[in-house]
PDB file of C-alpha atoms and ligand atoms in Angstrom:
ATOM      1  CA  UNK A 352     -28.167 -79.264 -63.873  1.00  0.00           C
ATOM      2  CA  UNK A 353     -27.177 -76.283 -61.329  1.00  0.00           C
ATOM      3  CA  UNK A 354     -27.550 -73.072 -62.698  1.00  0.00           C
ATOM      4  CA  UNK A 355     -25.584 -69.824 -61.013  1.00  0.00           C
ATOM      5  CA  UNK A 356     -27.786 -67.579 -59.119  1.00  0.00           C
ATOM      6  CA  UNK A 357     -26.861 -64.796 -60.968  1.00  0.00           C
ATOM      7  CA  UNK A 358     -29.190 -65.694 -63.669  1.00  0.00           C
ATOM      8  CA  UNK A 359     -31.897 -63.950 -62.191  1.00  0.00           C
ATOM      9  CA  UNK A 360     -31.008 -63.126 -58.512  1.00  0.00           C
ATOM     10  CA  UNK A 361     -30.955 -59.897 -58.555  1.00  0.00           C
ATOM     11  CA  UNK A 362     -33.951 -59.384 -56.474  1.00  0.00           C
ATOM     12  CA  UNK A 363     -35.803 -56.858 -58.394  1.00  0.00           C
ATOM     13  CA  UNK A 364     -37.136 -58.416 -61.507  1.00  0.00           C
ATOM     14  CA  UNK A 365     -40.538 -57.347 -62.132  1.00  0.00           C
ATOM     15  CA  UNK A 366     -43.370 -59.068 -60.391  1.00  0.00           C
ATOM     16  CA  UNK A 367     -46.954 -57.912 -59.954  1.00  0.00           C
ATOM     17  CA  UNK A 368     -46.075 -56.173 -56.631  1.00  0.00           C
ATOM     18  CA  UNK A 369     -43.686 -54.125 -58.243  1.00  0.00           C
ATOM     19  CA  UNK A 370     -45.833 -53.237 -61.373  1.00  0.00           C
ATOM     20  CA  UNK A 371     -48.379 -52.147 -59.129  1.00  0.00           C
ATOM     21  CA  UNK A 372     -46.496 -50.266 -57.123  1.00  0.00           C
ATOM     22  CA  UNK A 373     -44.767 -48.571 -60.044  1.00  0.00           C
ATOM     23  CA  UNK A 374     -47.726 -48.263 -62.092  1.00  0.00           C
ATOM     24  CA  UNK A 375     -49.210 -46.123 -58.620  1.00  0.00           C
ATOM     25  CA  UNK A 376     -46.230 -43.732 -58.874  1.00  0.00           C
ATOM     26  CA  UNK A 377     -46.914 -43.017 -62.871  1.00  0.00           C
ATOM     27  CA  UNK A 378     -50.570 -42.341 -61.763  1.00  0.00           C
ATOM     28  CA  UNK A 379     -49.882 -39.350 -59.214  1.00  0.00           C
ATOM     29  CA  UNK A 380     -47.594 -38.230 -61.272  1.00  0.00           C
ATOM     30  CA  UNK A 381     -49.591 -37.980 -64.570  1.00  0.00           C
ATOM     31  CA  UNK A 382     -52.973 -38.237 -64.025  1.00  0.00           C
ATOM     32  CA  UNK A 383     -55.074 -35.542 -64.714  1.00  0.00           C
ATOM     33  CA  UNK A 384     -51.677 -33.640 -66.896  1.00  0.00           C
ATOM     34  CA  UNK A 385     -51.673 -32.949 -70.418  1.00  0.00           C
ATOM     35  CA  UNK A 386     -48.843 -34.626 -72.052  1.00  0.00           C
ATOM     36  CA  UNK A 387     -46.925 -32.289 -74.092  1.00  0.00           C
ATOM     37  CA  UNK A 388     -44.406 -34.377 -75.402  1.00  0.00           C
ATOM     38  CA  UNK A 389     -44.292 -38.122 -76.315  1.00  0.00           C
ATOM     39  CA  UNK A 390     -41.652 -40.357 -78.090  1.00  0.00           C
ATOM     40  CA  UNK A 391     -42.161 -44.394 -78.812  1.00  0.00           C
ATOM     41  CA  UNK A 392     -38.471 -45.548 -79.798  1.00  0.00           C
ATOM     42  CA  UNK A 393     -40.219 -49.106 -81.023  1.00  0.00           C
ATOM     43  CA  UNK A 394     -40.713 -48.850 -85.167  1.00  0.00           C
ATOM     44  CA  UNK A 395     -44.164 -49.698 -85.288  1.00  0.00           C
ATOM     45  CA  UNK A 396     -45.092 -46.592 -83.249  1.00  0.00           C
ATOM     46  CA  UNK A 397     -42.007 -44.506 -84.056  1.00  0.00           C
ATOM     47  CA  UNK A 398     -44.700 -41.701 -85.832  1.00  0.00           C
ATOM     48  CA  UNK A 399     -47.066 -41.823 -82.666  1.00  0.00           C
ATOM     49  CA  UNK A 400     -47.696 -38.815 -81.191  1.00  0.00           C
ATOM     50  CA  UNK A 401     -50.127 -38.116 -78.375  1.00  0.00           C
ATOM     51  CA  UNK A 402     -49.353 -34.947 -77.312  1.00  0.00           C
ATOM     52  CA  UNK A 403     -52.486 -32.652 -76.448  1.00  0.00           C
ATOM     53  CA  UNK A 404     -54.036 -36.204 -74.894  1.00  0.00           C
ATOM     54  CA  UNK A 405     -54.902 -35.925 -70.980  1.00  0.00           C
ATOM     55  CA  UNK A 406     -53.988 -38.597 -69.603  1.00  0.00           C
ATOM     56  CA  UNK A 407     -56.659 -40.368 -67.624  1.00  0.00           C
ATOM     57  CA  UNK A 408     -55.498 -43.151 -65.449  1.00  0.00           C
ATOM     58  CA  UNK A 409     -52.307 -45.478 -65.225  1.00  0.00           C
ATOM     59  CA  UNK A 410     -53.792 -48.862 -63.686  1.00  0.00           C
ATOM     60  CA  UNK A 411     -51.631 -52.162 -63.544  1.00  0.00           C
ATOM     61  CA  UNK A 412     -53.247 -55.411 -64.754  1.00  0.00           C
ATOM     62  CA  UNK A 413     -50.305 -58.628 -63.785  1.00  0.00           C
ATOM     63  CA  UNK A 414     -47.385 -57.849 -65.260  1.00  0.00           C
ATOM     64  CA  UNK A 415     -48.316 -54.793 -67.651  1.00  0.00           C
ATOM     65  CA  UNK A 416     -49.294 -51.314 -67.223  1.00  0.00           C
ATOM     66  CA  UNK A 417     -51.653 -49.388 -69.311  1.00  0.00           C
ATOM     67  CA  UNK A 418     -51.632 -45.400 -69.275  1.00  0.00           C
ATOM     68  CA  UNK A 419     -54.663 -44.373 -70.806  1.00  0.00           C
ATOM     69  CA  UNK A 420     -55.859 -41.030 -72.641  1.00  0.00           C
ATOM     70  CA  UNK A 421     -59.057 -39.201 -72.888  1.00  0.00           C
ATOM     71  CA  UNK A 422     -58.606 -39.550 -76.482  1.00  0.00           C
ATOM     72  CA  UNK A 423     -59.027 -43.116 -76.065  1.00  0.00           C
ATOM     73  CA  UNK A 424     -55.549 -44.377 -76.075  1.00  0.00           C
ATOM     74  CA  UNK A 425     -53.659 -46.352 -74.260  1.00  0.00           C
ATOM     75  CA  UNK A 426     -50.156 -46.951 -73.890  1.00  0.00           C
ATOM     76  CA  UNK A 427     -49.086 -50.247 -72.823  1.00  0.00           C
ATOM     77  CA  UNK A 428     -46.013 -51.742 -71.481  1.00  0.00           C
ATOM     78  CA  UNK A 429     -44.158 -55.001 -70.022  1.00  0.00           C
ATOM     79  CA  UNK A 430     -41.376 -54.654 -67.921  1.00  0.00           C
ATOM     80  CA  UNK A 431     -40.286 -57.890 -68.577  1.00  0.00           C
ATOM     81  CA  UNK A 432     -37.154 -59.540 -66.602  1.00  0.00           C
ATOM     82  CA  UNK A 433     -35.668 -56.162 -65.444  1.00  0.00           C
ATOM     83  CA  UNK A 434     -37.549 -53.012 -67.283  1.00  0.00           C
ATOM     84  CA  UNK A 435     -38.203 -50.288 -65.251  1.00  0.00           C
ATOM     85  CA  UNK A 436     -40.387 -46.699 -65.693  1.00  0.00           C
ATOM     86  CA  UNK A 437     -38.636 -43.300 -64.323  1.00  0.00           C
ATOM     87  CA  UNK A 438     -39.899 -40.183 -63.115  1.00  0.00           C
ATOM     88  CA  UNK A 439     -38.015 -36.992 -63.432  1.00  0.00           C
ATOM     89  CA  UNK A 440     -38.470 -33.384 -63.874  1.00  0.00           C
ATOM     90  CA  UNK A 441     -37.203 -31.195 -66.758  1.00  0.00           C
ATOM     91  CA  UNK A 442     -33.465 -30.908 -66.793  1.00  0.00           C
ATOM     92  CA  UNK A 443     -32.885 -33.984 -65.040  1.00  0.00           C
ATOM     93  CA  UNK A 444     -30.089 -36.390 -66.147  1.00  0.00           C
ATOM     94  CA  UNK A 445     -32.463 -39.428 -66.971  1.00  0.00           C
ATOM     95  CA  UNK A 446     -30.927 -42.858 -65.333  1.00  0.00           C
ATOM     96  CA  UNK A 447     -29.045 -46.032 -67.655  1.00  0.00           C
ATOM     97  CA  UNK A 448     -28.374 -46.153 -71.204  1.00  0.00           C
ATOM     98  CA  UNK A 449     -30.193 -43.722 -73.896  1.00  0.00           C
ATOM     99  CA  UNK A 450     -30.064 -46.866 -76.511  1.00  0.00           C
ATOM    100  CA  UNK A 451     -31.799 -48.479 -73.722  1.00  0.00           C
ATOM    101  CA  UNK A 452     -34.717 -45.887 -73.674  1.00  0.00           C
ATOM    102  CA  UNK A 453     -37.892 -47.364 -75.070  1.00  0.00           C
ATOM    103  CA  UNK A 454     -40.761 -44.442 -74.578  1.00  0.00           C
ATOM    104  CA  UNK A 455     -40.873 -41.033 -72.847  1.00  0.00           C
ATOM    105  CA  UNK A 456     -44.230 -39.865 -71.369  1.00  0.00           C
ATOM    106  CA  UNK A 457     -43.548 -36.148 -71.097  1.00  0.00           C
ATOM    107  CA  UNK A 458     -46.112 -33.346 -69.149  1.00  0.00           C
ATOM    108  CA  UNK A 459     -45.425 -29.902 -67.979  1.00  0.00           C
ATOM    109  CA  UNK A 460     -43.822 -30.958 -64.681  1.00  0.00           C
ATOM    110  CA  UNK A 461     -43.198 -34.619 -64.874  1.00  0.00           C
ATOM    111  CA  UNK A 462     -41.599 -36.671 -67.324  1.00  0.00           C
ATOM    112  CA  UNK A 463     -41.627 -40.572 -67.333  1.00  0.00           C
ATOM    113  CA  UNK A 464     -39.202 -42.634 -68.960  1.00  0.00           C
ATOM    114  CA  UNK A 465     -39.644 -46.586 -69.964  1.00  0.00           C
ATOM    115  CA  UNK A 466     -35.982 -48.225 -69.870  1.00  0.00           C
ATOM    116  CA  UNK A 467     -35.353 -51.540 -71.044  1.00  0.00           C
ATOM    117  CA  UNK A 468     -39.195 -52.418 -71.716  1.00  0.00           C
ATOM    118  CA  UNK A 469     -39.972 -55.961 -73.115  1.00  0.00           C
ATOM    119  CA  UNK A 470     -42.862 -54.266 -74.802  1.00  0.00           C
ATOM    120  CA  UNK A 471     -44.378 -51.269 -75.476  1.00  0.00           C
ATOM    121  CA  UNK A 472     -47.571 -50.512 -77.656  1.00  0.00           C
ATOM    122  CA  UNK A 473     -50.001 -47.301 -78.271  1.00  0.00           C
ATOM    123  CA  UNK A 474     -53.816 -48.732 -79.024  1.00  0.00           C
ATOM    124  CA  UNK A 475     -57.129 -48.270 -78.703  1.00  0.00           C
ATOM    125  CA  UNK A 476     -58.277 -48.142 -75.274  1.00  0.00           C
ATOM    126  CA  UNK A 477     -60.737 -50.507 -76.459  1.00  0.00           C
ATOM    127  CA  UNK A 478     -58.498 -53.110 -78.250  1.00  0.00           C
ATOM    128  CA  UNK A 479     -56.995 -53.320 -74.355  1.00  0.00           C
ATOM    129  CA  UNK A 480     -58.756 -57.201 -74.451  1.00  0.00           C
ATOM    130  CA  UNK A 481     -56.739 -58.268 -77.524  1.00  0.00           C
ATOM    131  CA  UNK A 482     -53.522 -57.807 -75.697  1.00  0.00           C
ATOM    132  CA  UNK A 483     -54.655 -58.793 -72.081  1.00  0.00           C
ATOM    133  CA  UNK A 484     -57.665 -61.183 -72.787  1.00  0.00           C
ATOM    134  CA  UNK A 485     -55.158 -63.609 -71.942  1.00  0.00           C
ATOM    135  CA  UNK A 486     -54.769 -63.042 -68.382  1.00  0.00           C
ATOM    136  CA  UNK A 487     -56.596 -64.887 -65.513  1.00  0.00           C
ATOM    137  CA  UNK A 488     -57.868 -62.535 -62.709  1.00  0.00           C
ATOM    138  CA  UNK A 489     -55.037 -60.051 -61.289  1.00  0.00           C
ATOM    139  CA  UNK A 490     -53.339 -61.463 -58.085  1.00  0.00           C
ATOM    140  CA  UNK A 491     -53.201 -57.000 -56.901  1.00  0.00           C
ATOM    141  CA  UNK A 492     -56.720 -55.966 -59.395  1.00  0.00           C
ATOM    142  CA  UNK A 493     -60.411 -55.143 -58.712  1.00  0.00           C
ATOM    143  CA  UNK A 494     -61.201 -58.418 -60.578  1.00  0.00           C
ATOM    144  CA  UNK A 495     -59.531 -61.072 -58.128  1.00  0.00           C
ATOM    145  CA  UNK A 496     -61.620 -63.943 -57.932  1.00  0.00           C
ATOM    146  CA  UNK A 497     -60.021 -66.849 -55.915  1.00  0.00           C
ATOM    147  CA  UNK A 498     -62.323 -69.342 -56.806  1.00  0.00           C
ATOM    148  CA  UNK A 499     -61.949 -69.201 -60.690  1.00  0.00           C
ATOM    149  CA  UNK A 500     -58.238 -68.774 -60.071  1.00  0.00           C
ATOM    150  CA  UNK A 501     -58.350 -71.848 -57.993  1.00  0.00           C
ATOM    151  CA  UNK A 502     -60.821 -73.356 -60.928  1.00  0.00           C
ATOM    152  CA  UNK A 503     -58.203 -72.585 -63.649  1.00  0.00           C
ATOM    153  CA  UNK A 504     -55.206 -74.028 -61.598  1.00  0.00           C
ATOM    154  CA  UNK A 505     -56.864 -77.254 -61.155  1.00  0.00           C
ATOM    155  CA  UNK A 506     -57.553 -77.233 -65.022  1.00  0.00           C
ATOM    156  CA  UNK A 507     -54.062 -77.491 -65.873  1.00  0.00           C
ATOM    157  CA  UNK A 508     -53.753 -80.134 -63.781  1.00  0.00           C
ATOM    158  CA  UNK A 509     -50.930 -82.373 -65.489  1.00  0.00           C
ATOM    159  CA  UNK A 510     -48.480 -79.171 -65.365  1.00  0.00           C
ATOM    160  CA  UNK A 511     -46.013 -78.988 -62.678  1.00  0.00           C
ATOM    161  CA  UNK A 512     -47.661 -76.238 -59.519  1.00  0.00           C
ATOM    162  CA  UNK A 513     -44.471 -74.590 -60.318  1.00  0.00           C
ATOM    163  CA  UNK A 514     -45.226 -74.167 -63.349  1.00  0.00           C
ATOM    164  CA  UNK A 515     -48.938 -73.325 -63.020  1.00  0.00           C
ATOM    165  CA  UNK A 516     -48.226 -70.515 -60.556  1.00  0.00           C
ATOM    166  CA  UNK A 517     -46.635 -68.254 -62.950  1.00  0.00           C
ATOM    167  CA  UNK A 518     -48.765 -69.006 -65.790  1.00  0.00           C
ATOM    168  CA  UNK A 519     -50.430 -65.905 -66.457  1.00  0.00           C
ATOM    169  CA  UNK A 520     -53.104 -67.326 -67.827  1.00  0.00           C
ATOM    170  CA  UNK A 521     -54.026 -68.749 -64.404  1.00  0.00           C
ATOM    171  CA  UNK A 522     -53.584 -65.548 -62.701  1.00  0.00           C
ATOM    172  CA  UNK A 523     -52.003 -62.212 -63.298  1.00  0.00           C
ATOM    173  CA  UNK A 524     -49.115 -61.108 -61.450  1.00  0.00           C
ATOM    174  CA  UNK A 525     -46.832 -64.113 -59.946  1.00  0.00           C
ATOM    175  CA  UNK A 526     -43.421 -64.163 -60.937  1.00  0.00           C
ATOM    176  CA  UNK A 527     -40.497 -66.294 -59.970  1.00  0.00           C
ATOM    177  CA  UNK A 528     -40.073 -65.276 -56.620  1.00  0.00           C
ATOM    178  CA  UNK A 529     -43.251 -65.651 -55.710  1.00  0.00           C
ATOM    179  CA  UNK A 530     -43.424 -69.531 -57.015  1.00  0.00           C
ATOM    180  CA  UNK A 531     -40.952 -70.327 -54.987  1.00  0.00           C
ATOM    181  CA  UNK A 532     -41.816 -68.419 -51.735  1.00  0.00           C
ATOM    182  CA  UNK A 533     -45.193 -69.801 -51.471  1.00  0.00           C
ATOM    183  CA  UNK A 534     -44.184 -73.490 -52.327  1.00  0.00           C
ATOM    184  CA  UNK A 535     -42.084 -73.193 -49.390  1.00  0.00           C
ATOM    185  CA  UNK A 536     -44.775 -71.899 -47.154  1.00  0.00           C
ATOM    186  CA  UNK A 537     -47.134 -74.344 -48.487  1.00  0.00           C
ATOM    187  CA  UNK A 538     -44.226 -77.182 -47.981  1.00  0.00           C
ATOM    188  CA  UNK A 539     -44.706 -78.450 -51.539  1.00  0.00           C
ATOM    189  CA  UNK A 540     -42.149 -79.141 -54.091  1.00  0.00           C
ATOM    190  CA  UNK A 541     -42.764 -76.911 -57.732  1.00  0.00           C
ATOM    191  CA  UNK A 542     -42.501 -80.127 -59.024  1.00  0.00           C
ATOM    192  CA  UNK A 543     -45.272 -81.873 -57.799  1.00  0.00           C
ATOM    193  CA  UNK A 544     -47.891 -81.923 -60.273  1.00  0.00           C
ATOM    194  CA  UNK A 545     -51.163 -80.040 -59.663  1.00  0.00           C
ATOM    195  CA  UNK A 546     -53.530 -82.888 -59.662  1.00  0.00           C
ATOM    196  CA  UNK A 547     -51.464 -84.046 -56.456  1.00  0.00           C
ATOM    197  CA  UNK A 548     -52.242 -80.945 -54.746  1.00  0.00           C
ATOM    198  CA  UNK A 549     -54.018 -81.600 -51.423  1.00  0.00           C
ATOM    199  CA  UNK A 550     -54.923 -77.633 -51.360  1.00  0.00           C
ATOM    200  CA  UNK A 551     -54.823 -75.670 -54.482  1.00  0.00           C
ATOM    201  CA  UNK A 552     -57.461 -73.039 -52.464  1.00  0.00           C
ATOM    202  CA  UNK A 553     -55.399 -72.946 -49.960  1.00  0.00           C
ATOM    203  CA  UNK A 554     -51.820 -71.984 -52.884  1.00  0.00           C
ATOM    204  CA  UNK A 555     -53.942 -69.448 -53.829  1.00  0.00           C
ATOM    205  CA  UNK A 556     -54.737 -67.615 -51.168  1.00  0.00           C
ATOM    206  CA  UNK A 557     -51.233 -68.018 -49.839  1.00  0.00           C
ATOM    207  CA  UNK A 558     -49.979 -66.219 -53.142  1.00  0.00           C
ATOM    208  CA  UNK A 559     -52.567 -63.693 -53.000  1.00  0.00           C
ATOM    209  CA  UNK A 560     -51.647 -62.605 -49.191  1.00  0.00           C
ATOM    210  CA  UNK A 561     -47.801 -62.635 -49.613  1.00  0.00           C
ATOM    211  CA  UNK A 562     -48.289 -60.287 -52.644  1.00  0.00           C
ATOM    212  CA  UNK A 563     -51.069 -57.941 -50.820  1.00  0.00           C
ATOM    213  CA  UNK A 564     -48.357 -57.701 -48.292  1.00  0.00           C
ATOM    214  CA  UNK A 565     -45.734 -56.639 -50.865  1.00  0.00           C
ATOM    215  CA  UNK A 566     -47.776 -54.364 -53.179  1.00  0.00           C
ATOM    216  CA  UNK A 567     -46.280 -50.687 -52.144  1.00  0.00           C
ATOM    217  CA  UNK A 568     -43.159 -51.901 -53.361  1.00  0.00           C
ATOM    218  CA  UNK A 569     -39.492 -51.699 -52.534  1.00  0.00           C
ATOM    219  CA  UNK A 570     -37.914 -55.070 -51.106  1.00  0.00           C
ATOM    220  CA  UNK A 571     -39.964 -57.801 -51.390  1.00  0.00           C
ATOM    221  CA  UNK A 572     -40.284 -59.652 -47.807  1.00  0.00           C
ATOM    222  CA  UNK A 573     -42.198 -62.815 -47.424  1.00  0.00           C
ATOM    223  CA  UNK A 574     -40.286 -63.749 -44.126  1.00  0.00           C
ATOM    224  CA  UNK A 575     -41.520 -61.275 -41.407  1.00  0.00           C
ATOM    225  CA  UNK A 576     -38.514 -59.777 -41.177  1.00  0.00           C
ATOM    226  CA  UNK A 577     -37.626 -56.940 -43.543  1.00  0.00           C
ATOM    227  CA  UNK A 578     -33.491 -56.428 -42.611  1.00  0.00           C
ATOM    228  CA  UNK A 579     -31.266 -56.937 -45.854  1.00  0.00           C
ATOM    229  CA  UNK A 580     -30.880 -60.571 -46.322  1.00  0.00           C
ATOM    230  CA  UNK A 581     -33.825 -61.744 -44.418  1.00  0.00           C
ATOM    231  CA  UNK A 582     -36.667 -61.239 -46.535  1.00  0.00           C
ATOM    232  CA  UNK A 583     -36.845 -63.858 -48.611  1.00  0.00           C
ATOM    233  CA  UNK A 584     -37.252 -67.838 -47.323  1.00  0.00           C
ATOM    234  CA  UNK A 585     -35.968 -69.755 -50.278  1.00  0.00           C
ATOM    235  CA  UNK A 586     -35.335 -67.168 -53.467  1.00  0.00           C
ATOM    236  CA  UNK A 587     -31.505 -66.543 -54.167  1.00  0.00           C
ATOM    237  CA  UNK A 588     -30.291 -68.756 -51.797  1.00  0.00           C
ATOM    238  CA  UNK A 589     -29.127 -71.698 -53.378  1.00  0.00           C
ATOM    239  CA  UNK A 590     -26.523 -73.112 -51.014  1.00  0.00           C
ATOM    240  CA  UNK A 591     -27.016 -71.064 -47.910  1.00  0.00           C
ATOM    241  CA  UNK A 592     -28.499 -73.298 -44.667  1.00  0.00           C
ATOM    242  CA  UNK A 593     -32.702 -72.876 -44.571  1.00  0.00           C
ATOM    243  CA  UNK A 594     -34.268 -70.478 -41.922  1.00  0.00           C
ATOM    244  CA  UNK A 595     -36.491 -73.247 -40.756  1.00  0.00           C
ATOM    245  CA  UNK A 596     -34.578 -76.319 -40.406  1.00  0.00           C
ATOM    246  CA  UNK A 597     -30.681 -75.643 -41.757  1.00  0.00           C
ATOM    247  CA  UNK A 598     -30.271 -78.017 -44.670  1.00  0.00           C
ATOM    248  CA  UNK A 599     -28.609 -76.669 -48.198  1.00  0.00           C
ATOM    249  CA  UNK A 600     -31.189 -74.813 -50.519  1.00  0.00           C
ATOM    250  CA  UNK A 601     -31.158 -76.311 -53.777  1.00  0.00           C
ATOM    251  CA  UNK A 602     -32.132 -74.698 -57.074  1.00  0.00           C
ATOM    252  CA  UNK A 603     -33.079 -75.884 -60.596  1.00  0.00           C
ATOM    253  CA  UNK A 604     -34.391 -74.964 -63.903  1.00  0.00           C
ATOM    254  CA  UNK A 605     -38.449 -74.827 -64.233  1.00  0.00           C
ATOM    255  CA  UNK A 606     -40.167 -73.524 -67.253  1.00  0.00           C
ATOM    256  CA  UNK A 607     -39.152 -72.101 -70.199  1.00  0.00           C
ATOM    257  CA  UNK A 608     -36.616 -68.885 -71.071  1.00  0.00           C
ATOM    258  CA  UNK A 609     -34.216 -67.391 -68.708  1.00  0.00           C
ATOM    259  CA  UNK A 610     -33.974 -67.117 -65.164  1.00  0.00           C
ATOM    260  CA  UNK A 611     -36.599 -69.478 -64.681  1.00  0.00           C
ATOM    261  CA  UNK A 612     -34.610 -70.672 -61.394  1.00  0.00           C
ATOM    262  CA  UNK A 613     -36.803 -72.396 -58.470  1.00  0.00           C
ATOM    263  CA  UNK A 614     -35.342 -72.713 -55.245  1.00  0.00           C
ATOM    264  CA  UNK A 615     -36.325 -75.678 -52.769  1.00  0.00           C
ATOM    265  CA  UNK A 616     -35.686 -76.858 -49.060  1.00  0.00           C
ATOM    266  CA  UNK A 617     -35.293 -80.431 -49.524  1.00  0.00           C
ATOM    267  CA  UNK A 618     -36.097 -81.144 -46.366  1.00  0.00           C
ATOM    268  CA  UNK A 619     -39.074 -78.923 -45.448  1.00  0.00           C
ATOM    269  CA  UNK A 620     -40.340 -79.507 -49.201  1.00  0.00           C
ATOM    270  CA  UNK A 621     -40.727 -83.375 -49.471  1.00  0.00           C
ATOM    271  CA  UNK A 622     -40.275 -84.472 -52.918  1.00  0.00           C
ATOM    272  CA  UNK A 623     -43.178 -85.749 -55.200  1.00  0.00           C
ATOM    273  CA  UNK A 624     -45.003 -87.876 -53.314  1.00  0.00           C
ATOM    274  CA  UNK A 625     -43.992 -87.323 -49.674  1.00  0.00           C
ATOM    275  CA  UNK A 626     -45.883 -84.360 -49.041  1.00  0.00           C
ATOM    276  CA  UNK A 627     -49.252 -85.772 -49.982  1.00  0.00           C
ATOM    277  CA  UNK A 628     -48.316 -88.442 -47.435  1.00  0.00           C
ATOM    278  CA  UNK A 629     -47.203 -86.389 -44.929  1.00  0.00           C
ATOM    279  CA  UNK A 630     -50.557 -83.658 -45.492  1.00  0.00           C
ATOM    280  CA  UNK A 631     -52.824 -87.085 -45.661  1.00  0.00           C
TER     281      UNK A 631
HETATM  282 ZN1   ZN B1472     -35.888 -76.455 -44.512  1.00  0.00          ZN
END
């Protein structure tokens, strides 16, 4: 079944690149300031109030950002399919819906606002593990590791690659996009399954370089060329000829939830089977 490519083609949903990039901003902007107002608008930590905290660092790990206190705290958040975090100054008219507002991070010159979060929780810098233990090593972190990335994709090795790729669990970071970006560049179909990988080394490092290349953010580009409507090889293009060889890209449904759309060249990405002949 063909979905519609509005579903999740929108461009901007929130992949490690962009976390990084956003959790960067929240950093220069609040590092170092004493937060002097803050509001959680999630019940559990409606009473939370951390005003008087410094805050220490904002660092990115996959998908989620922690801010964290010198009083030990740290506020973490998802984005999630299309959550974002603004930065304004006082008296600015703050972006979107106030319903949609899910925590305010306020300081003396800065003030950042978390719109349409998945998630949003205020812990103890050191219960950080119990909500990220989870993740494998971050595709954009200090603690990439290829080779246990590569180790844990080869463990789930009846599970479709596209699949694999966006497991977190695997490594932090990848999102839709990226799956089906790098399958293209690597000429394999998402649905091959990852034992019939001829190169699951060589997957990773492709997805680690294409999101290096994207990780200050703005328009993704995995194509070389940056203009509006170029960047992308495969992603959001269901329909429209292929850059490399002009056949219809195709898309389909792959993994659970929402706007878990993969798009394919049939041509360029043989399906299961054909590519391990064609690689040897
Ligand atoms: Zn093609």
């Amino acid at each position: 079944m063909l979905h519609g490519d509005s579903i999740s083609d929108d461009g901007v949903m929130a992949e490690g690149d962009t976390v990084f990039a956003t959790a960067v901003r929240l950093h220069e902007a609040l590092a170092g300031r004493i937060l002097t107002r803050t509001d959680f608008r999630v019940p559990r930590f409606a009473t939370a109030d951390l005003s008087g905290q410094v805050v220490r660092e904002v660092v990115p790990r996959g998908k989620h950002i922690l801010v964290r206190t010198d009083g030990e705290v740290s506020v973490h958040s998802h984005l999630g399919m299309d959550g974002a975090w603004g930065l304004y100054e006082p008296g600015d008219r703050w972006r979107g819906r106030s319903l949609e507002v899910r925590g305010v991070l306020e300081t003396e010159r800065r003030i950042a606002v978390g719109h349409r979060l998945r998630r949003l929780d205020v812990l103890r810098t050191s219960a950080e593990p119990a909500v990220l233990g989870h993740l494998g090593p971050d595709v954009l972190g200090p603690d990439w590791d290829a080779a246990e990335v590569t180790r844990r994709l080869i463990a789930s090795s009846g599970r479709e690659v596209g699949d694999a790729l966006i497991d977190q669990s695997v490594m932090a970071g990848p999102g839709n996009v990226y799956r089906s970006e790098v399958c293209f560049l690597a000429g394999i179909d998402p649905r091959l399954v990852v034992t019939d990988l001829a190169d699951p080394r060589g997957l990773v490092d492709l997805m680690k370089s294409l999101m290096e290349r994207n990780r200050g953010g703005g328009r993704r580009v995995t194509t070389d060329d940056p203009r509006r409507g170029y960047e992308l090889w495969v992603y959001g293009r269901r329909g429209r000829p292929c850059r490399r060889c002009g056949s219809p890209i195709r898309s389909f449904m792959q993994g659970d939830g929402a706007g878990r759309v993969a798009y394919v060249c049939p041509r360029c990405q043989p399906a299961v089977g054909a590519a391990l002949r064609a690689g040897g």
